mmCIF file of C-alpha atoms in Angstrom:
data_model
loop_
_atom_site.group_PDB
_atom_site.id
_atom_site.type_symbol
_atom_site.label_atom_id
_atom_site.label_comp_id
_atom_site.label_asym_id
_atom_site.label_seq_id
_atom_site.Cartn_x
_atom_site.Cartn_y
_atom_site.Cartn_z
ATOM 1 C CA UNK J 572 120.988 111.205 102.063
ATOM 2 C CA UNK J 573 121.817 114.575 100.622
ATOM 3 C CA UNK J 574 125.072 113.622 99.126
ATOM 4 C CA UNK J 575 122.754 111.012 97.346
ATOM 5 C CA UNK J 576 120.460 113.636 95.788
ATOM 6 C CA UNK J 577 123.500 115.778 94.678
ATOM 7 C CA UNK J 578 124.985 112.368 93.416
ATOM 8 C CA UNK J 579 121.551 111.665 91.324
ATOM 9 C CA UNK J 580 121.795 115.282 90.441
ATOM 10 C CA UNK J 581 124.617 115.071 88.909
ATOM 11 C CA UNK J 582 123.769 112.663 85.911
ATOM 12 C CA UNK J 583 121.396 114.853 84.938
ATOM 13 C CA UNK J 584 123.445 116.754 82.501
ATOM 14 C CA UNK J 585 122.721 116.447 78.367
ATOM 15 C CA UNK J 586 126.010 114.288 78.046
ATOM 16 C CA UNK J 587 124.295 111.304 78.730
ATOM 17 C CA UNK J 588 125.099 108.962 75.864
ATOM 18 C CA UNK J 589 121.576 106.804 75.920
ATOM 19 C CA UNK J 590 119.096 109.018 75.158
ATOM 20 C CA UNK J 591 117.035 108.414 72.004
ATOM 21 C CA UNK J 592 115.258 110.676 69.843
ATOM 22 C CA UNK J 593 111.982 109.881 71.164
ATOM 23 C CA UNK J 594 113.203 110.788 75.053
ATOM 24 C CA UNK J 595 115.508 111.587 76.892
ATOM 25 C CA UNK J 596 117.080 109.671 79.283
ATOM 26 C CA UNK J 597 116.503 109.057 82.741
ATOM 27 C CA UNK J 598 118.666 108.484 85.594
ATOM 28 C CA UNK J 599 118.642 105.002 87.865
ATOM 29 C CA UNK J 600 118.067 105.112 91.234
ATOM 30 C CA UNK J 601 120.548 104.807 94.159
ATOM 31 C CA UNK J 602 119.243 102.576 96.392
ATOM 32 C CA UNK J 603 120.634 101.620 99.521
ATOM 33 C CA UNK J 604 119.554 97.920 101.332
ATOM 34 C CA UNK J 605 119.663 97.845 105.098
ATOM 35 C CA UNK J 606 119.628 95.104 107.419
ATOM 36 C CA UNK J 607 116.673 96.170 109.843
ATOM 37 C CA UNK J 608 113.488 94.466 109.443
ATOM 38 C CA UNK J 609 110.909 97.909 110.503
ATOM 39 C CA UNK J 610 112.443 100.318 108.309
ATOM 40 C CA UNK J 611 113.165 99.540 104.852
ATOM 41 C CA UNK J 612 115.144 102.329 103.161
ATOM 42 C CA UNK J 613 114.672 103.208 99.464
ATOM 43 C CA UNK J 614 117.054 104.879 96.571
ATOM 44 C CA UNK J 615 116.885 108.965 96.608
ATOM 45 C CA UNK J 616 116.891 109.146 92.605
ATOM 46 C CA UNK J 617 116.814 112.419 90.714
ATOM 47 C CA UNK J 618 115.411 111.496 87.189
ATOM 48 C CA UNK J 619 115.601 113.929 85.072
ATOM 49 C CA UNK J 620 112.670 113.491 82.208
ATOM 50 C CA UNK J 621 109.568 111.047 81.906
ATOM 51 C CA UNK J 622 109.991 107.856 79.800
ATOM 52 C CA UNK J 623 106.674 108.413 77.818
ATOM 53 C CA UNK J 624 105.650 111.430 75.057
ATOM 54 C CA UNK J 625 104.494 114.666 75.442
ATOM 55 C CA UNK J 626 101.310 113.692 74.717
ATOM 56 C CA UNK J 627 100.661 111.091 77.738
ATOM 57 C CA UNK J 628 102.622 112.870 80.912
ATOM 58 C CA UNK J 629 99.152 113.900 81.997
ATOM 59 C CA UNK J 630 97.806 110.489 81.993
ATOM 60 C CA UNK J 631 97.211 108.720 85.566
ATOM 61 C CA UNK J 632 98.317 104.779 85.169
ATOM 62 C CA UNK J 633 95.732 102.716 86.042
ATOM 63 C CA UNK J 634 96.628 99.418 85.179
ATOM 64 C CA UNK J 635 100.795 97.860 85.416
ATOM 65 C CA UNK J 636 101.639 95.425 83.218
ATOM 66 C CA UNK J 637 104.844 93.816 84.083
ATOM 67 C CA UNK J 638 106.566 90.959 81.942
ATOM 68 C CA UNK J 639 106.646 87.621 83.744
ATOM 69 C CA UNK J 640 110.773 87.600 83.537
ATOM 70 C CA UNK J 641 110.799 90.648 85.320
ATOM 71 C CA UNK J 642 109.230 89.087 88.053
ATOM 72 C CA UNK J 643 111.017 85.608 88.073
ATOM 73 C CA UNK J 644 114.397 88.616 88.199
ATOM 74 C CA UNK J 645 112.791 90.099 91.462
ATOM 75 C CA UNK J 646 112.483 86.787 92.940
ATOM 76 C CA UNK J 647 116.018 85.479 91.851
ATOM 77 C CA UNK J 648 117.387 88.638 93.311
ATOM 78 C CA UNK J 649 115.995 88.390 96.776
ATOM 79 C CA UNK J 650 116.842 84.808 96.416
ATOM 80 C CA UNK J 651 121.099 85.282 95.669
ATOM 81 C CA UNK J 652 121.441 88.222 98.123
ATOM 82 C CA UNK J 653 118.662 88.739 100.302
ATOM 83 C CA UNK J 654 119.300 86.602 103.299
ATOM 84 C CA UNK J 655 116.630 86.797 106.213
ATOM 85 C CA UNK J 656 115.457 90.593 107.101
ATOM 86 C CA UNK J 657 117.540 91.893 104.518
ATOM 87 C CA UNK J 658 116.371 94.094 101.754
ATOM 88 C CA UNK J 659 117.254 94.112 98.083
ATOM 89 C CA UNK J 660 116.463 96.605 96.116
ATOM 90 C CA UNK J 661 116.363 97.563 91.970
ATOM 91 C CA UNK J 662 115.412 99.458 88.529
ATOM 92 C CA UNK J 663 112.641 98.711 86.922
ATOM 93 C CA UNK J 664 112.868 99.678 83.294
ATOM 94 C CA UNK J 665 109.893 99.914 80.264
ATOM 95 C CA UNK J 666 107.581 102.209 78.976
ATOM 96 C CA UNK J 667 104.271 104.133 79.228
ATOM 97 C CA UNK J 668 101.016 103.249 76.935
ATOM 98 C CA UNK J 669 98.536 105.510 77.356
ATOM 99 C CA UNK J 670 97.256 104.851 80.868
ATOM 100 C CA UNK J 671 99.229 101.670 81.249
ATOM 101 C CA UNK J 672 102.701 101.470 82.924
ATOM 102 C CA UNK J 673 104.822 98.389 80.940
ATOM 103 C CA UNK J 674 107.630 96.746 83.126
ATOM 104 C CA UNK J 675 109.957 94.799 80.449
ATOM 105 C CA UNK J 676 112.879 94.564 82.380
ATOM 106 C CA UNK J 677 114.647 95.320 85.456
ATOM 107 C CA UNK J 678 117.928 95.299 86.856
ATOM 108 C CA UNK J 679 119.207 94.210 90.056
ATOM 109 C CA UNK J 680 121.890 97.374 92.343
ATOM 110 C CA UNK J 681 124.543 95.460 94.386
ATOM 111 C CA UNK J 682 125.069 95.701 98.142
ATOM 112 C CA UNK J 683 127.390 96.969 99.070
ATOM 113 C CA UNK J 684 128.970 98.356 102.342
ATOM 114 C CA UNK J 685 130.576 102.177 103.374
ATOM 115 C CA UNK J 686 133.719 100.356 103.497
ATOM 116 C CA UNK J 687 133.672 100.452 99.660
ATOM 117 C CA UNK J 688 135.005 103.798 98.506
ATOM 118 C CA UNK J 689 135.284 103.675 95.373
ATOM 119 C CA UNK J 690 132.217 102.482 94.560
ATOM 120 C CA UNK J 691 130.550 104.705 92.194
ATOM 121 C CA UNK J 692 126.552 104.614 92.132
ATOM 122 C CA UNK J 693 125.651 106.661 89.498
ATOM 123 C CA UNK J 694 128.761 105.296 87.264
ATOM 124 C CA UNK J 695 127.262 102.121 87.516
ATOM 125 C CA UNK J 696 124.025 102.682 86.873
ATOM 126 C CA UNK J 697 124.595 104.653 84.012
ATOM 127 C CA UNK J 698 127.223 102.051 82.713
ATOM 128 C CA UNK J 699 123.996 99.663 82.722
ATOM 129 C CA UNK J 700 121.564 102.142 81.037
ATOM 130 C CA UNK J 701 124.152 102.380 78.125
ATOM 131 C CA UNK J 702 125.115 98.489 77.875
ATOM 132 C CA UNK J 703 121.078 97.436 77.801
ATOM 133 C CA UNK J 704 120.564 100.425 75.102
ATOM 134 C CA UNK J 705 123.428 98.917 72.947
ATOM 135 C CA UNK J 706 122.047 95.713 73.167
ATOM 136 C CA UNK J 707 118.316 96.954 72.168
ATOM 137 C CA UNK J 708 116.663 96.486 75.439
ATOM 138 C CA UNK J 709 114.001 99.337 76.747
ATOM 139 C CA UNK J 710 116.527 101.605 79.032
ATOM 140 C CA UNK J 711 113.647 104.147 79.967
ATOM 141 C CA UNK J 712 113.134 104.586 83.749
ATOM 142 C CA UNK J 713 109.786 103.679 85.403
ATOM 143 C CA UNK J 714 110.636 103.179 88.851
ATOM 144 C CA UNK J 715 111.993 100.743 90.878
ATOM 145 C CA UNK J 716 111.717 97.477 93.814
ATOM 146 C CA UNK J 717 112.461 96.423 96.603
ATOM 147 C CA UNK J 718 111.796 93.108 98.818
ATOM 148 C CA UNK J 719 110.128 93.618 102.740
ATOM 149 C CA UNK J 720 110.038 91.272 105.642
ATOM 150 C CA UNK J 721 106.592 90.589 106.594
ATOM 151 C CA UNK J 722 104.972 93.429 105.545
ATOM 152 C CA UNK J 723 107.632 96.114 106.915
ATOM 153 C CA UNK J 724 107.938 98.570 104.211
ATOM 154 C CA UNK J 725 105.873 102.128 104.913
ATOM 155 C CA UNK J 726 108.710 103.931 106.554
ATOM 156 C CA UNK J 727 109.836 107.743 105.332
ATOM 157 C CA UNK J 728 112.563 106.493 103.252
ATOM 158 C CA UNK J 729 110.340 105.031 100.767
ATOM 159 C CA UNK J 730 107.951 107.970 100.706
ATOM 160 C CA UNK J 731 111.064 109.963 100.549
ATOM 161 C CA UNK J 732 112.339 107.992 97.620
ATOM 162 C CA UNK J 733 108.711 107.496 95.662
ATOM 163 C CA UNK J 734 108.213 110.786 95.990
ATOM 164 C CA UNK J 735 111.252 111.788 94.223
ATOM 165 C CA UNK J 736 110.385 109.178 91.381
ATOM 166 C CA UNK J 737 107.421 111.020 90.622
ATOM 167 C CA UNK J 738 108.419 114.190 90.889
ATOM 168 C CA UNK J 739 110.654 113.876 88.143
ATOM 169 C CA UNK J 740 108.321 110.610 86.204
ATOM 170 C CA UNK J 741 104.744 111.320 86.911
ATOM 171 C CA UNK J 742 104.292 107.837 86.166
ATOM 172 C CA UNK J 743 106.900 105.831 87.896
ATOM 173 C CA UNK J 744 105.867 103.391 90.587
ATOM 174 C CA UNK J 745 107.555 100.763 93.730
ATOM 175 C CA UNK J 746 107.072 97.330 93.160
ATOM 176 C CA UNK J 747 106.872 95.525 96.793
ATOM 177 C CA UNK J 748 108.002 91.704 97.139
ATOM 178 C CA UNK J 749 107.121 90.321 99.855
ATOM 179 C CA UNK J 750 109.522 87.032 99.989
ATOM 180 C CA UNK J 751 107.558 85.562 103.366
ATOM 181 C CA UNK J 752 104.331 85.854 102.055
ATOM 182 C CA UNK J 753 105.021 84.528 98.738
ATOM 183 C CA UNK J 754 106.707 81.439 100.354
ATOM 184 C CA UNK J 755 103.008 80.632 102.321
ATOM 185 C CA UNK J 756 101.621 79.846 98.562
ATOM 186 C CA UNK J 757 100.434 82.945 96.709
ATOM 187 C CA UNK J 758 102.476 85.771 94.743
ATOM 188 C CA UNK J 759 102.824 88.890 96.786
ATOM 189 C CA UNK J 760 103.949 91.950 94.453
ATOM 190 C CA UNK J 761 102.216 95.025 94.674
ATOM 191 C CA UNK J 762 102.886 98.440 93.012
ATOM 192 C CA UNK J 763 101.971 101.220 94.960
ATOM 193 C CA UNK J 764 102.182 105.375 94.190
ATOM 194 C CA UNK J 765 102.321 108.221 96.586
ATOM 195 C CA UNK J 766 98.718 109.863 96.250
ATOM 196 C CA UNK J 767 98.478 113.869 94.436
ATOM 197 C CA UNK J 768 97.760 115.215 98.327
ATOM 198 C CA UNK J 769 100.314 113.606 99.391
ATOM 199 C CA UNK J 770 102.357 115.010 96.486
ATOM 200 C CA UNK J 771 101.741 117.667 97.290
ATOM 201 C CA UNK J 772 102.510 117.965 100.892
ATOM 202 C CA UNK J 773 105.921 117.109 100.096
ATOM 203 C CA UNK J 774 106.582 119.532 97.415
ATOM 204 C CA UNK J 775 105.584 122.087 100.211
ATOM 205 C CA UNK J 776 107.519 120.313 102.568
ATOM 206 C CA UNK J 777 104.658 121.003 105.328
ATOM 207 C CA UNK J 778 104.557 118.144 107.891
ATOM 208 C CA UNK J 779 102.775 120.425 110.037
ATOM 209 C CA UNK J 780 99.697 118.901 112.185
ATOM 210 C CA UNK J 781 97.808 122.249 110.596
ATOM 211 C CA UNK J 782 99.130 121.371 107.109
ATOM 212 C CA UNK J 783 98.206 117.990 107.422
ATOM 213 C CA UNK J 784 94.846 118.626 109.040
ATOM 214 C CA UNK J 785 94.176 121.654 105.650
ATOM 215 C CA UNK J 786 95.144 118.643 103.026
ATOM 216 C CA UNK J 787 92.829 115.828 104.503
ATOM 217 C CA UNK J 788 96.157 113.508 105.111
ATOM 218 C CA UNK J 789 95.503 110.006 106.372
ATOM 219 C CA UNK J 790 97.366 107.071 106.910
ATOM 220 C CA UNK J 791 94.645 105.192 104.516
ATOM 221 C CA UNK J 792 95.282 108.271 101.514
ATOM 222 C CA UNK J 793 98.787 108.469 101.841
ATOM 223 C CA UNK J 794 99.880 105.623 98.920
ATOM 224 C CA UNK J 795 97.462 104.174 96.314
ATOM 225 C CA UNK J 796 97.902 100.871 95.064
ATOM 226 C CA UNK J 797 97.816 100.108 91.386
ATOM 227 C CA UNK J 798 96.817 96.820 89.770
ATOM 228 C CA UNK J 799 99.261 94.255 88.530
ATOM 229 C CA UNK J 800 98.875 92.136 85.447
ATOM 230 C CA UNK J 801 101.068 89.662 84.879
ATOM 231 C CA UNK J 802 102.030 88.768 81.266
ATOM 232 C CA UNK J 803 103.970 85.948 79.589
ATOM 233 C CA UNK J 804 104.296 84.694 76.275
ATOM 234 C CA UNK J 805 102.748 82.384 74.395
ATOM 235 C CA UNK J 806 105.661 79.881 75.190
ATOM 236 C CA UNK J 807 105.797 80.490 78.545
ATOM 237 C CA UNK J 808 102.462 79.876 78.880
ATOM 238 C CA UNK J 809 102.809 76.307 77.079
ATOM 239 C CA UNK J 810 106.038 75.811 79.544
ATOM 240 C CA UNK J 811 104.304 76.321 82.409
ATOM 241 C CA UNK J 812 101.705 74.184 81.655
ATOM 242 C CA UNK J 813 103.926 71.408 80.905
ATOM 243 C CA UNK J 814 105.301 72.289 84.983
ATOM 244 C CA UNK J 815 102.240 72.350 86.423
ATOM 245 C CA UNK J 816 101.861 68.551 84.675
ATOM 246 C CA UNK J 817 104.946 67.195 85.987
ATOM 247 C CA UNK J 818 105.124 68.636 89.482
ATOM 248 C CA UNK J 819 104.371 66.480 92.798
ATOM 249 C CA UNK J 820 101.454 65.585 94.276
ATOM 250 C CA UNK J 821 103.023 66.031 97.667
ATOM 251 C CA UNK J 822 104.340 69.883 96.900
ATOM 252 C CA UNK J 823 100.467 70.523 95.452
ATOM 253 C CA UNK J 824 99.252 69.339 98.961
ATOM 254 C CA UNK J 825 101.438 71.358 101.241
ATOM 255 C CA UNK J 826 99.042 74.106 100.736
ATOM 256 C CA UNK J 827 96.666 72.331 102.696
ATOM 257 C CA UNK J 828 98.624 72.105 106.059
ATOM 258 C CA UNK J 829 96.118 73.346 108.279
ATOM 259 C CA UNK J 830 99.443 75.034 110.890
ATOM 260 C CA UNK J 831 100.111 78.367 110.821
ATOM 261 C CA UNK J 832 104.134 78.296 112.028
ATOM 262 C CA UNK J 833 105.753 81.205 112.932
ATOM 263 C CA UNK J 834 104.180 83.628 110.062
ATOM 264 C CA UNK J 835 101.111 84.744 112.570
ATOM 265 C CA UNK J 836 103.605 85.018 115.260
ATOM 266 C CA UNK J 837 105.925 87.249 113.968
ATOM 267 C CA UNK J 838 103.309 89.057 112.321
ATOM 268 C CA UNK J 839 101.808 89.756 115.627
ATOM 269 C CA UNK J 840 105.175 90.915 116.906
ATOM 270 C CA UNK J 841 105.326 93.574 114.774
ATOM 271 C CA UNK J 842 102.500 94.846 114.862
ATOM 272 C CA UNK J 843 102.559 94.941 118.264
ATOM 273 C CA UNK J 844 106.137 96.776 118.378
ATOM 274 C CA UNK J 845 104.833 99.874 115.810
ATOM 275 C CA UNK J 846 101.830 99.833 118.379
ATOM 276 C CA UNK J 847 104.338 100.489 121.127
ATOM 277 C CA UNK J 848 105.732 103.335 118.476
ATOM 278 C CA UNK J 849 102.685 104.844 117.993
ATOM 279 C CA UNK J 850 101.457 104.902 121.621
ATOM 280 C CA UNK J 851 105.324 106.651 122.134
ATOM 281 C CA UNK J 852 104.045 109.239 119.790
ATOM 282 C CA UNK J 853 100.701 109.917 121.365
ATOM 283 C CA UNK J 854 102.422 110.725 124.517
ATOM 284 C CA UNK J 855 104.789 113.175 122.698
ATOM 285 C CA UNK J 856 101.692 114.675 121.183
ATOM 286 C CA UNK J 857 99.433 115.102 124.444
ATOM 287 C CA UNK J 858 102.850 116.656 126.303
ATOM 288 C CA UNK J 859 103.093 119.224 123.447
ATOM 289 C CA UNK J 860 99.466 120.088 123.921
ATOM 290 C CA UNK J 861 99.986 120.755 127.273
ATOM 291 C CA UNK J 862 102.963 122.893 127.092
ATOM 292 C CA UNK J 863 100.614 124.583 124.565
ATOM 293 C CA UNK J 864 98.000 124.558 127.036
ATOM 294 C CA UNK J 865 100.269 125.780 129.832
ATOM 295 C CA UNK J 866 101.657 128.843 127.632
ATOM 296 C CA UNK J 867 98.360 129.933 126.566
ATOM 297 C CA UNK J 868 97.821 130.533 130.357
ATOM 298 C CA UNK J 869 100.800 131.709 131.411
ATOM 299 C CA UNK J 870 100.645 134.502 128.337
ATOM 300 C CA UNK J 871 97.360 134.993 129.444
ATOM 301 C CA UNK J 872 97.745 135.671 133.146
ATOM 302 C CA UNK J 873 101.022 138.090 131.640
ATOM 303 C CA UNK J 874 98.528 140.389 129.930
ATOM 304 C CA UNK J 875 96.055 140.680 132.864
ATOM 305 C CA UNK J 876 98.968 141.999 134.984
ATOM 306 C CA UNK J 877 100.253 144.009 132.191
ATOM 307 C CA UNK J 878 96.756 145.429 132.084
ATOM 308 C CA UNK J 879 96.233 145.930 135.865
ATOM 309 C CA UNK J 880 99.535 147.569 135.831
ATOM 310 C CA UNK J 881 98.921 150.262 133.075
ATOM 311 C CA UNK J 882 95.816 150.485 134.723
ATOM 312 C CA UNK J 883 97.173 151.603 138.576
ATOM 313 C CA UNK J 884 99.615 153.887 136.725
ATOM 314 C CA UNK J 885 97.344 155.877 134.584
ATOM 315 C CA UNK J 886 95.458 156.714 138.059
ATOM 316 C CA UNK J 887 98.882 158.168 139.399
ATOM 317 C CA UNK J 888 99.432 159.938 136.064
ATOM 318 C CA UNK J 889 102.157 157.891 135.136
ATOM 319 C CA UNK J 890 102.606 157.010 131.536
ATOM 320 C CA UNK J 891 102.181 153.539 130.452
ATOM 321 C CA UNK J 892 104.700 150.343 130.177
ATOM 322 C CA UNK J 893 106.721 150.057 127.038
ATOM 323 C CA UNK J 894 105.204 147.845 124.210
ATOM 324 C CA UNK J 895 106.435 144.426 124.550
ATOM 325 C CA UNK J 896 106.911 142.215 121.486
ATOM 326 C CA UNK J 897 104.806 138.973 123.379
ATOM 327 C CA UNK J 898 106.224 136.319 120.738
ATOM 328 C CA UNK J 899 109.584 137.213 121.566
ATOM 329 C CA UNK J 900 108.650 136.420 125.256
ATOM 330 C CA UNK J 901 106.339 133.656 124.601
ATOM 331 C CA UNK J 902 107.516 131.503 121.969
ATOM 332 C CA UNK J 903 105.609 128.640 121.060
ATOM 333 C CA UNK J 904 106.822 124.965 121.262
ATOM 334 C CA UNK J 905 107.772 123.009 118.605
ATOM 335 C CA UNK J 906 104.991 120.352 117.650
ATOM 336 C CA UNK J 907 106.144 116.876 117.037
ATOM 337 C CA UNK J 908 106.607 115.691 113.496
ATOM 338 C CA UNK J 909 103.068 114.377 112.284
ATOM 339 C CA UNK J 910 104.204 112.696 109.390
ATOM 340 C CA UNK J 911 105.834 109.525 111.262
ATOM 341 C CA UNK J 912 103.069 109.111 113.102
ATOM 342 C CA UNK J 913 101.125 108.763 109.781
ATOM 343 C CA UNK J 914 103.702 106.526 108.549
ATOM 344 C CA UNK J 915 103.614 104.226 111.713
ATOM 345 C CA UNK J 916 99.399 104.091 111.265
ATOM 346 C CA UNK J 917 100.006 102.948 107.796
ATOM 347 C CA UNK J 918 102.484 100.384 108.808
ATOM 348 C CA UNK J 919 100.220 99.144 111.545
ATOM 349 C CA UNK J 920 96.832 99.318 108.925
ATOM 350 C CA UNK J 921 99.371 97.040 106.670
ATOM 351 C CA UNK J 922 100.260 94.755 109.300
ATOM 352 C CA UNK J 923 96.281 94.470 110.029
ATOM 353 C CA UNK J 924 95.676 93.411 106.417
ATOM 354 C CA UNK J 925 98.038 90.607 105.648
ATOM 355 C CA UNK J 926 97.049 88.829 109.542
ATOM 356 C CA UNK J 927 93.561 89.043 108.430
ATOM 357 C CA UNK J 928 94.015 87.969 104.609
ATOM 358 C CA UNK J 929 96.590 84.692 106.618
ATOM 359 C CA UNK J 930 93.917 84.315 109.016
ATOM 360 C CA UNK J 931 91.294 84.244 106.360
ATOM 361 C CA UNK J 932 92.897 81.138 104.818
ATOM 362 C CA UNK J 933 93.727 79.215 107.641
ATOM 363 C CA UNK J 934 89.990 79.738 108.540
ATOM 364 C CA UNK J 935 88.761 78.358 105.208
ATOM 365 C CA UNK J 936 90.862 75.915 105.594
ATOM 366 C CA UNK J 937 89.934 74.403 108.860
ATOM 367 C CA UNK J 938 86.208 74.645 107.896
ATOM 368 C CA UNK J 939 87.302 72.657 104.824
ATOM 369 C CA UNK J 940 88.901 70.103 106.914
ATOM 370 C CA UNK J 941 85.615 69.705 109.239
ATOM 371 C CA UNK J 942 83.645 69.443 106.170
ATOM 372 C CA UNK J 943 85.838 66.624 105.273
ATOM 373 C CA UNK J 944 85.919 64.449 108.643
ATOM 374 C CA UNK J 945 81.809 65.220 108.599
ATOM 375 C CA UNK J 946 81.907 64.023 105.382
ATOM 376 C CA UNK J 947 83.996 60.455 105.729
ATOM 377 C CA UNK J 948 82.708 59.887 109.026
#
């Protein structure tokens, strides 16, 4: 991951031919997919300026409004080379109004494997940035997307990632597609940002349980989740319309089917494997508080002999021990990383949400099915 960051560094320099008058430009992320269906790696980018003036860096976004072809791009992505558990990933490209992040385009990053050596990330995106400014396009970086299975994308390669977004882009987000979900009947995209405490726990690089515990860190204040709008053209509009008109009656009434399949199943599954994780890290947790215990009284019981000692020699006129440095003698174990454990409570309060949103519909629809049968009988 660090010859990433010095990769993304690297295009950082003034030489880069699309930057406009207004800004300069910004760097695409590297991201890389993985196969694994629990962590979900994201792109380590190193952008370089913010893709909005002066004049509106300090503004929080509120509100994402993201171009209905950018979305129908996500989907076609995940669709052509995300097969299964796998994750794609992209750049999402627009520009900031006021307090309002615009998504008008995006562009897909190719898998590839480590077998491919010359492969050149940050020649390619840059090679992009400069073909969609030549052809008029908005180039400006504003974050970037990635698919998840079921759910499974809080892991510390996002947060890594995000966090390295907004260091450099205050106001660059993640887009999430969720590919399973969307297939049960509704849209799932969501846009999330790390949180300013969070922000600033990483800038300080203290994953401490004391730094935590100082900076209020949760699992539920760790990311905040901005709100989508979805907009399309006046055309598109009228198109879809003229869809929703022709389209079967059989497709309108699969949304009805009362079974759940496998989604509740394998939702359960993982949920119940990051509560095996979590439970793993408890028992790390309680062993390193006895250790700490267990020093405490072993340095403790030291210093009562030390003392009894200094004590029998001043009666025989003896001068006292030596000073002792007691940290060299006692060192304190290392605590287990906190932040993981976070990570793993937000995956599991994540995995909590979507079974009781699925759950939640399959209810209502059941009692709409009774309703029915009271009804006609």
């Amino acid at each position: 991951m660090a010859d990433r960051k010095d990769s993304a560094s690297a295009i950082a320099a003034p030489e880069d031919a699309v930057s406009t008058p207004s800004s300069s430009s910004s760097p695409s992320p590297t991201p890389t997919p993985i196969l694994t269906p629990t962590p979900t790696p994201a792109p380590t980018p190193t952008p370089t300026s913010a893709p909005a003036p002066a004049n509106t860096l300090d503004s929080p976004v509120k509100q994402i409004q993201i171009e209905g072809l950018v979305v129908l791009k996500i989907i076609k992505h995940y669709q052509e080379e995300g097969q299964g558990n796998e994750v794609v990933q992209g750049v999402l490209l627009g520009l900031v109004v006021e307090d309002r992040l615009e998504i008008t385009n995006c562009f897909p990053f190719p898998q590839h494997t480590e077998d491919d050596a010359d492969f050149d990330e940050v020649q390619y995106q840059m090679e992009m940035m400069r073909s969609l400014r030549h052809v008029n396009i908005d180039h400006l970086h504003v974050g970037w997307y990635q698919s998840t299975y079921y759910g499974s994308f809080v892991s510390r390669a996002l947060l890594d990632s995000q966090f390295s977004y907004q260091h450099a882009i205050e106001e660059s987000v993640v887009l999430v597609y969720d590919p399973i979900k969307t297939a049960q009947g509704s849209l799932s995209l969501k846009a999330y940002r790390l949180t300013p405490k969070l922000m600033e726990i990483c800038k300080e690089k203290d994953f401490t349980p004391e730094g935590l515990k100082k900076a209020s860190i949760g699992f539920e204040n760790m990311f905040e989740e901005v709100p989508i709008v979805i907009k399309n053209s006046h055309l598109i509009n009228v198109l879809m319309w003229e869809m929703e008109q022709k389209s079967a009656v059989s497709d309108k009434q699969e949304l009805l089917n009362l079974s759940s399949s496998n989604h509740l199943e394998k939702s359960l599954q993982l949920l119940m494997d990051r509560v095996d994780d979590m439970s793993q890290d408890i028992v790390k947790y309680n062993t390193f508080s006895r250790n700490v215990s267990k020093q405490q009284q072993q340095k403790h019981q030291y210093l009562q002999r030390r003392q009894q000692e200094n004590t029998q020699r001043q009666t025989r006129g003896e001068p006292p021990l030596p000073e002792e440095d007691i940290s060299k003698m006692f060192k304190p174990p290392q605590p287990p990383p906190r932040m993981d454990t976070l990570l793993i409570a937000g995956q599991i309060n994540t995995y909590c949400q979507h079974i009781k949103e699925f759950t939640s519909q399959n209810l209502g629809k059941m009692f709409m099915a009774e309703a029915l049968q009271g009804h006609n009988v």
